[in-house]
PDB file of C-alpha atoms in Angstrom:
ATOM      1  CA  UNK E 195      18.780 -20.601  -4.810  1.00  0.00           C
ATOM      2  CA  UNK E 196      18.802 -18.891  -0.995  1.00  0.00           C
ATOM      3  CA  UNK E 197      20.983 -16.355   0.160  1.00  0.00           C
ATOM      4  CA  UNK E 198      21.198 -17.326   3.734  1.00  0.00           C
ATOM      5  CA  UNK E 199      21.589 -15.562   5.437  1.00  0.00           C
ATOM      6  CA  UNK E 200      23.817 -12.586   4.354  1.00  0.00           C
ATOM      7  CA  UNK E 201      26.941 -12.130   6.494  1.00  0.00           C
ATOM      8  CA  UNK E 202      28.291  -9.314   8.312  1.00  0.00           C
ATOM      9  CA  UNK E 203      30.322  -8.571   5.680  1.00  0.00           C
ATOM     10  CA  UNK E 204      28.002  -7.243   3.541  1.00  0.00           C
ATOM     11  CA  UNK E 205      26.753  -4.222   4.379  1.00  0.00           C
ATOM     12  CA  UNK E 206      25.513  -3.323   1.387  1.00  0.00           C
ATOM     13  CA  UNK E 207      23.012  -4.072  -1.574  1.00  0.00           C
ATOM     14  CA  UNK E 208      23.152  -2.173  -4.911  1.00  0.00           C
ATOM     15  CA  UNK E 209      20.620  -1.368  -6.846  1.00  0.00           C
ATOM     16  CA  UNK E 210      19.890  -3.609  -9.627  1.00  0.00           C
ATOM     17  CA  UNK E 211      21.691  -6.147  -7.699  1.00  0.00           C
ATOM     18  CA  UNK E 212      19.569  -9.061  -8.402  1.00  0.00           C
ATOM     19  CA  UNK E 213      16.822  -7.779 -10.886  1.00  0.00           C
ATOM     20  CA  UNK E 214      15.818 -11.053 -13.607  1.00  0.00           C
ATOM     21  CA  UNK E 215      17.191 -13.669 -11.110  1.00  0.00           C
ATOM     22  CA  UNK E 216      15.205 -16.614 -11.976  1.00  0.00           C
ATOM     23  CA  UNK E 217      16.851 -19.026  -9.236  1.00  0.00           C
ATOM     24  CA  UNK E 218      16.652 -16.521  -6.244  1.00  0.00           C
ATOM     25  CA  UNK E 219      13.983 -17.593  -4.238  1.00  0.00           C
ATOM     26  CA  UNK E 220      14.187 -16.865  -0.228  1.00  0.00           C
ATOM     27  CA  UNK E 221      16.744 -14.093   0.967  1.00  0.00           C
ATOM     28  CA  UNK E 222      17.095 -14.049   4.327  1.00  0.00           C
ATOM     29  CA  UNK E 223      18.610 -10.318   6.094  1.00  0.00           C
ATOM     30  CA  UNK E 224      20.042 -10.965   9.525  1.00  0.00           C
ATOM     31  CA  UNK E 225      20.049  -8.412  12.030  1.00  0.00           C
ATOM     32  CA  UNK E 226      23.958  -8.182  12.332  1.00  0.00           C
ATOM     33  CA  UNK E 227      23.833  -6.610   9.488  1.00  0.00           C
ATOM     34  CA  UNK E 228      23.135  -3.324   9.838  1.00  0.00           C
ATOM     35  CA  UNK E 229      21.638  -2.073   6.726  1.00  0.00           C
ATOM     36  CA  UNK E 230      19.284   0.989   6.468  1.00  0.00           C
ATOM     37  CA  UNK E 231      17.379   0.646   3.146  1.00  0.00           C
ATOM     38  CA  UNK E 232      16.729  -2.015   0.281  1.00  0.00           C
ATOM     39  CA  UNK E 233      17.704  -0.319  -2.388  1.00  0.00           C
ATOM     40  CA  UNK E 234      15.469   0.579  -5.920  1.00  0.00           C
ATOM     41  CA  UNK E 235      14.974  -2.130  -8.111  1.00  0.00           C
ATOM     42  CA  UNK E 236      17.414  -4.355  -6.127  1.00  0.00           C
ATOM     43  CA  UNK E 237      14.984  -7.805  -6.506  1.00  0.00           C
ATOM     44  CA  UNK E 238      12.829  -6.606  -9.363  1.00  0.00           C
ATOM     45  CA  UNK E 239      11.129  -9.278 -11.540  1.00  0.00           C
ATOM     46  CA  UNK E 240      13.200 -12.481  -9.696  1.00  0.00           C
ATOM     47  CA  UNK E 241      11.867 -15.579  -8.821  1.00  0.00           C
ATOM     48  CA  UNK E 242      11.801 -14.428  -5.118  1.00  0.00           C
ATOM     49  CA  UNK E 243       9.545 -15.976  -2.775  1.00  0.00           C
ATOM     50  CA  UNK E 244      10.564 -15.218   0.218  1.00  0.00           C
ATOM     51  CA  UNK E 245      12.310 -12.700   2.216  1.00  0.00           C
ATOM     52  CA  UNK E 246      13.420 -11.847   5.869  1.00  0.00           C
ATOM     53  CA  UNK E 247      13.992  -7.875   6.480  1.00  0.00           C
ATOM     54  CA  UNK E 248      15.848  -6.671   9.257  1.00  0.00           C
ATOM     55  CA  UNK E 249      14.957  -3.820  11.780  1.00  0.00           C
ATOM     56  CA  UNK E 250      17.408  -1.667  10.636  1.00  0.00           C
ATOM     57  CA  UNK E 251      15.897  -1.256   7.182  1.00  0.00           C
ATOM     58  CA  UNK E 252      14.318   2.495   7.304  1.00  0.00           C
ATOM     59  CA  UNK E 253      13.279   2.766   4.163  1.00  0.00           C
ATOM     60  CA  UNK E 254      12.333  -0.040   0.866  1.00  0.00           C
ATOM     61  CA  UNK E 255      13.144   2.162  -2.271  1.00  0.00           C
ATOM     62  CA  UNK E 256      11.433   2.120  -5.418  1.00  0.00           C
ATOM     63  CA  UNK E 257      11.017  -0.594  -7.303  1.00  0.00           C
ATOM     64  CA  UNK E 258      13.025  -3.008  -5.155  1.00  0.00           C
ATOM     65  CA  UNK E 259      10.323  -5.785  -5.435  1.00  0.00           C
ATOM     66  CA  UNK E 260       8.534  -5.117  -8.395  1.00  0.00           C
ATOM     67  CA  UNK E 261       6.968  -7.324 -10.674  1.00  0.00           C
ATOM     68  CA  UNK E 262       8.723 -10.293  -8.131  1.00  0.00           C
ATOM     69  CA  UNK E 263       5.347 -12.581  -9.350  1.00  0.00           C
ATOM     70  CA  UNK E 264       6.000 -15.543  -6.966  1.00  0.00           C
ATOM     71  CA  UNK E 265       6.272 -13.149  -3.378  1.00  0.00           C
ATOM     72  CA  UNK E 266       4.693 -14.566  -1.219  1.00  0.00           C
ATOM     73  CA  UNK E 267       5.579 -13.803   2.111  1.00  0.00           C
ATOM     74  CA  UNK E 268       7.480 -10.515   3.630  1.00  0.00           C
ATOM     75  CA  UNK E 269       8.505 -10.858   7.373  1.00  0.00           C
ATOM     76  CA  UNK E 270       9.315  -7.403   8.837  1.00  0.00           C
ATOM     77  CA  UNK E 271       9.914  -7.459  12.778  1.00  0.00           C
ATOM     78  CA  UNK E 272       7.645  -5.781  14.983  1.00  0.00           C
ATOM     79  CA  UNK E 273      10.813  -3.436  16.267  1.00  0.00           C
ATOM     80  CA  UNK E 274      11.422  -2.032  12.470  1.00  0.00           C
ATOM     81  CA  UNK E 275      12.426   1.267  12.064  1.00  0.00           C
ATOM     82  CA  UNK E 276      11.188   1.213   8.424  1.00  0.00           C
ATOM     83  CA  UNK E 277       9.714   4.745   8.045  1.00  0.00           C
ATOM     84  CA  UNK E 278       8.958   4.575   4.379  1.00  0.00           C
ATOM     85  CA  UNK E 279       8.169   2.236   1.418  1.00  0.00           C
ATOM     86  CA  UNK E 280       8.545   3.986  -2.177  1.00  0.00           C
ATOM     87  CA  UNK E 281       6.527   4.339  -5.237  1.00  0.00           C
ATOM     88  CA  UNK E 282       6.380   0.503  -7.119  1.00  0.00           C
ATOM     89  CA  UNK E 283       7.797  -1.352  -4.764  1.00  0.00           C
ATOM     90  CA  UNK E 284       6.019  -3.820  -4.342  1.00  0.00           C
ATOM     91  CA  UNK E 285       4.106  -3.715  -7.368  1.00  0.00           C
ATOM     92  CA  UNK E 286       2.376  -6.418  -8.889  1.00  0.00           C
ATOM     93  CA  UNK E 287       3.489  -8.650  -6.318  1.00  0.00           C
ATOM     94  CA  UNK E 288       0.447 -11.172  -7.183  1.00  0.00           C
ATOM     95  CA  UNK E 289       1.081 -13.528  -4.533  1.00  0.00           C
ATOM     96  CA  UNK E 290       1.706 -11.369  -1.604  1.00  0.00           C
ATOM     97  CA  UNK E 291      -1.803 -12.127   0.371  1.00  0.00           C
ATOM     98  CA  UNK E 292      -0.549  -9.829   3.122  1.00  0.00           C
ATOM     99  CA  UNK E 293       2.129  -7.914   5.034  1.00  0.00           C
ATOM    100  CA  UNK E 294       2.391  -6.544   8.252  1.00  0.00           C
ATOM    101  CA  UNK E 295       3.850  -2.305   7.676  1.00  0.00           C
ATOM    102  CA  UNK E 296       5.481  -1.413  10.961  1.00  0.00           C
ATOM    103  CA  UNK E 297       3.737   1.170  12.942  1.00  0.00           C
ATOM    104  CA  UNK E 298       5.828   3.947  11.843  1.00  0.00           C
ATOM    105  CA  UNK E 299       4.966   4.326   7.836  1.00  0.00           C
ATOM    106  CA  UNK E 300       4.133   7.906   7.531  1.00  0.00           C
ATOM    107  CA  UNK E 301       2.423   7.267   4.033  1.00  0.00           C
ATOM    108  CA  UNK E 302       1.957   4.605   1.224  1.00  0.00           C
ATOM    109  CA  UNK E 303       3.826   5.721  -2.126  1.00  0.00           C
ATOM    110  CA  UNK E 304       2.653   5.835  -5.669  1.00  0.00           C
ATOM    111  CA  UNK E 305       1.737   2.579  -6.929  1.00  0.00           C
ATOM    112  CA  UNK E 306       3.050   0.641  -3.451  1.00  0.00           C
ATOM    113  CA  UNK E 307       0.949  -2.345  -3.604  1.00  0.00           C
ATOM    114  CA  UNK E 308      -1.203  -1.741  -7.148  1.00  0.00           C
ATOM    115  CA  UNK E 309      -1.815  -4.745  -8.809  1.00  0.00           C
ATOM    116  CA  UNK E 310      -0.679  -6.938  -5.993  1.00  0.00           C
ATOM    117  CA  UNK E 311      -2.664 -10.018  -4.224  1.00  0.00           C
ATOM    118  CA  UNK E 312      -3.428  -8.245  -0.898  1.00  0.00           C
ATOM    119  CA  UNK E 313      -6.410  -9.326   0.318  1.00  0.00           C
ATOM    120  CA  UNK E 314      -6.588  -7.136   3.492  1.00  0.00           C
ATOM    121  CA  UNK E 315      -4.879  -4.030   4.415  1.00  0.00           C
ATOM    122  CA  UNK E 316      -4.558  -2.400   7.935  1.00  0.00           C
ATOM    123  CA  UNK E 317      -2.689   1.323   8.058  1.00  0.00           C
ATOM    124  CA  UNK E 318      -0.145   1.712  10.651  1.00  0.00           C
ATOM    125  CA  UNK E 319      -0.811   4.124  12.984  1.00  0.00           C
ATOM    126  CA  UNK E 320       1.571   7.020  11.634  1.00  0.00           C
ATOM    127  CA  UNK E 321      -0.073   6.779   8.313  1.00  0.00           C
ATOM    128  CA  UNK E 322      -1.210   9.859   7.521  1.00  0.00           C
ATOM    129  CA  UNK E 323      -1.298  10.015   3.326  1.00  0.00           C
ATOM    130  CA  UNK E 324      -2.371   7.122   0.928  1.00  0.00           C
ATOM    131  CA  UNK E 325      -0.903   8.084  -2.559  1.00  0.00           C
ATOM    132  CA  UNK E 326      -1.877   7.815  -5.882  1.00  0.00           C
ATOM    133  CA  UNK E 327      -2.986   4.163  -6.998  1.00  0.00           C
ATOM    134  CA  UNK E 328      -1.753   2.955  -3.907  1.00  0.00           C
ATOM    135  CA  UNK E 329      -3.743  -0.207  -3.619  1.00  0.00           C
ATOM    136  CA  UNK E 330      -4.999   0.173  -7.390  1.00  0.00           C
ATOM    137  CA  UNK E 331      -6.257  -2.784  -8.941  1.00  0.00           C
ATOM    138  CA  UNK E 332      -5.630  -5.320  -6.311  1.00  0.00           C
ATOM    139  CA  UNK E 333      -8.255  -7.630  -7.439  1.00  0.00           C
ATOM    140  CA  UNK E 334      -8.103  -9.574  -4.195  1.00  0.00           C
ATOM    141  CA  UNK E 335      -8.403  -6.784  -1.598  1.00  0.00           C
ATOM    142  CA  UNK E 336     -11.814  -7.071   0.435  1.00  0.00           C
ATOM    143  CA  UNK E 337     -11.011  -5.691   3.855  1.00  0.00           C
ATOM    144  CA  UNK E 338      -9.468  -1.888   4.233  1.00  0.00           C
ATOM    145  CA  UNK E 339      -8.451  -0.753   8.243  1.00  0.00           C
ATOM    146  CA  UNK E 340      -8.016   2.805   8.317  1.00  0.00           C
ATOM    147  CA  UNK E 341      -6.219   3.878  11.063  1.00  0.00           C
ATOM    148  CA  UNK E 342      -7.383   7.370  13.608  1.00  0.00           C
ATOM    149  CA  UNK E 343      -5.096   9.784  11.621  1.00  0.00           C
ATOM    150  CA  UNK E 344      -4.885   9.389   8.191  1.00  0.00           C
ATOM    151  CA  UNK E 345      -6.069  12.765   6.321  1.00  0.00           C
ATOM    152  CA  UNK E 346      -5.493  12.137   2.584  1.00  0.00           C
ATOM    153  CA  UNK E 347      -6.383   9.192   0.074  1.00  0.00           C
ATOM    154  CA  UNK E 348      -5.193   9.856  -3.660  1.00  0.00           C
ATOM    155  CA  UNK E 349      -6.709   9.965  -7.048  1.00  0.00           C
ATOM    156  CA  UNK E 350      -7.396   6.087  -7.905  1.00  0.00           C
ATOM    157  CA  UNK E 351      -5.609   5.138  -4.523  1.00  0.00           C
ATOM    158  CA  UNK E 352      -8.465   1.795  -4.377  1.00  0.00           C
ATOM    159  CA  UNK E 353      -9.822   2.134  -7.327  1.00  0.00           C
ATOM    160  CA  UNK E 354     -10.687  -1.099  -9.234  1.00  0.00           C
ATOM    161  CA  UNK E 355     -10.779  -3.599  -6.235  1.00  0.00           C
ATOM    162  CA  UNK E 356     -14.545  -5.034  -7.102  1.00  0.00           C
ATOM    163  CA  UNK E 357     -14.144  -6.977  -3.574  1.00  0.00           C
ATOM    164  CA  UNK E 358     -14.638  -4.764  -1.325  1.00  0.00           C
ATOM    165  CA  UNK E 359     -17.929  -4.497   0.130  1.00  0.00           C
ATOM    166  CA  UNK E 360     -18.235  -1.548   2.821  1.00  0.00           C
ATOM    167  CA  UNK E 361     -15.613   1.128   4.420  1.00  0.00           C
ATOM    168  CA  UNK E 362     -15.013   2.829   7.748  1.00  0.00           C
ATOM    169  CA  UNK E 363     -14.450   6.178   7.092  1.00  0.00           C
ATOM    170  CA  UNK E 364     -12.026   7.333  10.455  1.00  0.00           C
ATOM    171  CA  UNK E 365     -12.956  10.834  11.800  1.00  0.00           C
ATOM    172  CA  UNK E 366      -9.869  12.300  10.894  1.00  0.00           C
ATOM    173  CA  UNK E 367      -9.609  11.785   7.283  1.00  0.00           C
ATOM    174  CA  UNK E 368     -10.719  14.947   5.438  1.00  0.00           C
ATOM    175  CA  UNK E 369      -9.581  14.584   1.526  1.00  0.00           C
ATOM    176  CA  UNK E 370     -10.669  12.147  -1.152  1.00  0.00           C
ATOM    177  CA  UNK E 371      -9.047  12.603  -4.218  1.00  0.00           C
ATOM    178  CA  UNK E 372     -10.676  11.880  -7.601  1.00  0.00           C
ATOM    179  CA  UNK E 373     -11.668   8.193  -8.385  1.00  0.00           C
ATOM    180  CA  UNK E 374     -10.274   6.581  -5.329  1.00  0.00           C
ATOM    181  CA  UNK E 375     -13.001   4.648  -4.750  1.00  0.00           C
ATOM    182  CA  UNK E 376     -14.063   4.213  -8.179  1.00  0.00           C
ATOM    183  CA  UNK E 377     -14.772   0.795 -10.308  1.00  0.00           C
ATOM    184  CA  UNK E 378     -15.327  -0.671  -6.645  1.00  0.00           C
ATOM    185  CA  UNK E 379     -18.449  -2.641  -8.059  1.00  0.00           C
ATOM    186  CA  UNK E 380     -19.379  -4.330  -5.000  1.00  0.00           C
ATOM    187  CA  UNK E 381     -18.688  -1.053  -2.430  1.00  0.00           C
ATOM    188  CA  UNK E 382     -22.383  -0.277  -0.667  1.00  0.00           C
ATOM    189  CA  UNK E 383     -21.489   1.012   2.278  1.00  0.00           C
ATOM    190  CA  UNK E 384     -19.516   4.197   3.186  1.00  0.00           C
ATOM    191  CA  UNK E 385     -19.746   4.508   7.050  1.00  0.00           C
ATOM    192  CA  UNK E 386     -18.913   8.278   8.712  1.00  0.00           C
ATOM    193  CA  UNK E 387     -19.438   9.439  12.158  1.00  0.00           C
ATOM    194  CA  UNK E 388     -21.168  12.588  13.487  1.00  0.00           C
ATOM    195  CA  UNK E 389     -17.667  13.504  13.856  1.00  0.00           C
ATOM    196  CA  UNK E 390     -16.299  13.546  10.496  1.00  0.00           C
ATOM    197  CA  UNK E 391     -13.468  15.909   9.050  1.00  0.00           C
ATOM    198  CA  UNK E 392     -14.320  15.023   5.759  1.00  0.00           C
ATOM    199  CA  UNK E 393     -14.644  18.260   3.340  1.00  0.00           C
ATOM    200  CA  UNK E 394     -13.783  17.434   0.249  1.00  0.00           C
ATOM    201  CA  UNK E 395     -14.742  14.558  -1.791  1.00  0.00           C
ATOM    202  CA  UNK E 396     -13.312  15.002  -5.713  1.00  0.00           C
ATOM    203  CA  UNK E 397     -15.501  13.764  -8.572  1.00  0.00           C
ATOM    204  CA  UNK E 398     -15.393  10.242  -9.512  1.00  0.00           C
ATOM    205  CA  UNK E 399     -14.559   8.914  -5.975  1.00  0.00           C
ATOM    206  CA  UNK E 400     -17.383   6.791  -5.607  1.00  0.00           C
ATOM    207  CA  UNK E 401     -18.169   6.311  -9.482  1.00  0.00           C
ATOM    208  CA  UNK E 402     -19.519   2.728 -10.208  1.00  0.00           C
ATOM    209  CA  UNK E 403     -19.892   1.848  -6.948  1.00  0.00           C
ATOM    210  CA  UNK E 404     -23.228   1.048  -5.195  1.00  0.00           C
ATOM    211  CA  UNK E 405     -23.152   3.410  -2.303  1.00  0.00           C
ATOM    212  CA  UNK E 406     -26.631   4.697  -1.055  1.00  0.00           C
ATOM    213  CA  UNK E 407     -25.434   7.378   1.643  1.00  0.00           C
ATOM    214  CA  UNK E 408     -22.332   9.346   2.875  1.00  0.00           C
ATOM    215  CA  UNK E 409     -21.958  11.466   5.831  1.00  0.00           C
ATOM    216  CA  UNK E 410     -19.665  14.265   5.688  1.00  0.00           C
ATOM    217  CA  UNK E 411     -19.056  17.822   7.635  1.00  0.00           C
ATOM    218  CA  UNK E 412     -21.427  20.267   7.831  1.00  0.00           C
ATOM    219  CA  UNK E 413     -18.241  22.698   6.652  1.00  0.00           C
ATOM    220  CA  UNK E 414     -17.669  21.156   3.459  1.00  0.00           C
ATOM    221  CA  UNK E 415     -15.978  22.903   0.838  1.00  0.00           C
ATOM    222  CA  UNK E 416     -16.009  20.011  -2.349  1.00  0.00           C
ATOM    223  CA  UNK E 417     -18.513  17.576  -3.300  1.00  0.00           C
ATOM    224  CA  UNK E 418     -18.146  14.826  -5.658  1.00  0.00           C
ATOM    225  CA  UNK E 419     -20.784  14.698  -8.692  1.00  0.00           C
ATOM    226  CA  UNK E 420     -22.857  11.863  -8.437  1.00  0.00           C
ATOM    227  CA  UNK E 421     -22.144  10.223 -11.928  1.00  0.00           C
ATOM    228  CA  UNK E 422     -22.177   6.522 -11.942  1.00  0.00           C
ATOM    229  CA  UNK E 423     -23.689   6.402  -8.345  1.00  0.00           C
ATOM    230  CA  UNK E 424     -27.068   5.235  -8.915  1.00  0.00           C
ATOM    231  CA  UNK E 425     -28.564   4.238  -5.645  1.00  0.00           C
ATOM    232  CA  UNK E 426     -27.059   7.339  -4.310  1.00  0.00           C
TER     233      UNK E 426
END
């Protein structure tokens, strides 16, 4: 089944509108519509494979694609004025390889993309906070871009990704919450400039990873406990 595309008649989806579909596969939003947000749990656990979201869209709501298994592939336009993408919703998406966030996400909810089949993430350049369990337990994910302003990473926000291999720590980011690095089996290297704003690293952030250094400011104000760091 395809809705395709919607018409300009319908302005508007409802949440729960299509949660369970087994038959909805590719959904295609054209830009006469005019929408401004896909609403919380409005696609959750269908059959969806496919969809097409418009530039109006400013913000995905939680929940809207959760659980939605057989996601593969999200096209957003480069001209989106999406602004936000909320806790769950695209949670364990397992076949969504990779999407493309417009430049103007601020932060990544709660839970966004845990448990999903990323396998490479870039930040836009307005991201400025990575929540809690973010990109948690995306078994997948091997390749992290930070962007030049993001300041905060949450508790557990990579946690569990065994793939990934080394980091670029961006100058600007000065907060790493507990265990957001942690059960990253493979993780050796942890790469900081002389120019670092990073003061406060919470316990557990690196634990069970293989890291062997990590630069941070000379002002520091929290440092992690080494426990489960052993070539640190």
């Amino acid at each position: 089944m395809a809705l395709k595309p919607f018409s300009s008649h319908h302005r508007i989806l409802s949440p729960f509108n299509f949660v369970d579909f087994t038959k909805l596969l590719t959904v295609t939003l054209t830009e006469d519509i005019e929408i401004e947000e896909i609403p919380k749990f409005v696609f959750a656990s269908s059959a969806l494979k496919e969809i097409t979201i418009p530039s109006s869209v400013n913000s995905i709501k939680q929940y809207a694609f959760y659980s939605c298994r057989s996601l593969s592939k999200v096209i957003i336009p480069k001209d989106s004025a999406l602004t936000e993408i909320k806790e769950y919703a695209f949670f364990g998406c397992r076949k969504l390889a990779s999407i493309r966030l417009p430049k103007f996400i601020k932060s990544i909810s709660r839970k966004c993309f845990a448990s999903s089949g990323l396998r490479i993430i870039k930040l836009p350049k307005a991201t400025k906070n990575v929540g809690e369990m973010a990109f948690y337990s995306c078994s997948k994910l091997s390749k992290i871009t930070f962007n030049k302003r993001v300041n905060k990473l949450g508790k557990f926000a990579f946690a569990n990704n065994p793939l990934i291999e080394s980091i670029d720590i961006p100058d600007s980011l000065k907060i790493i919450n507990e265990y957001c690095f942690s059960n990253c089996y493979n993780l050796k290297q942890v790469n900081t400039t002389e120019n670092t704003k990073l003061v406060e690293i919470h316990n557990g952030s690196f634990e069970n990873t293989l890291i062997e250094c990590l630069g941070v400011n000379c002002k520091a104000t929290k440092l992690f406990r080494p426990k489960g760091v052993p070539n640190l």
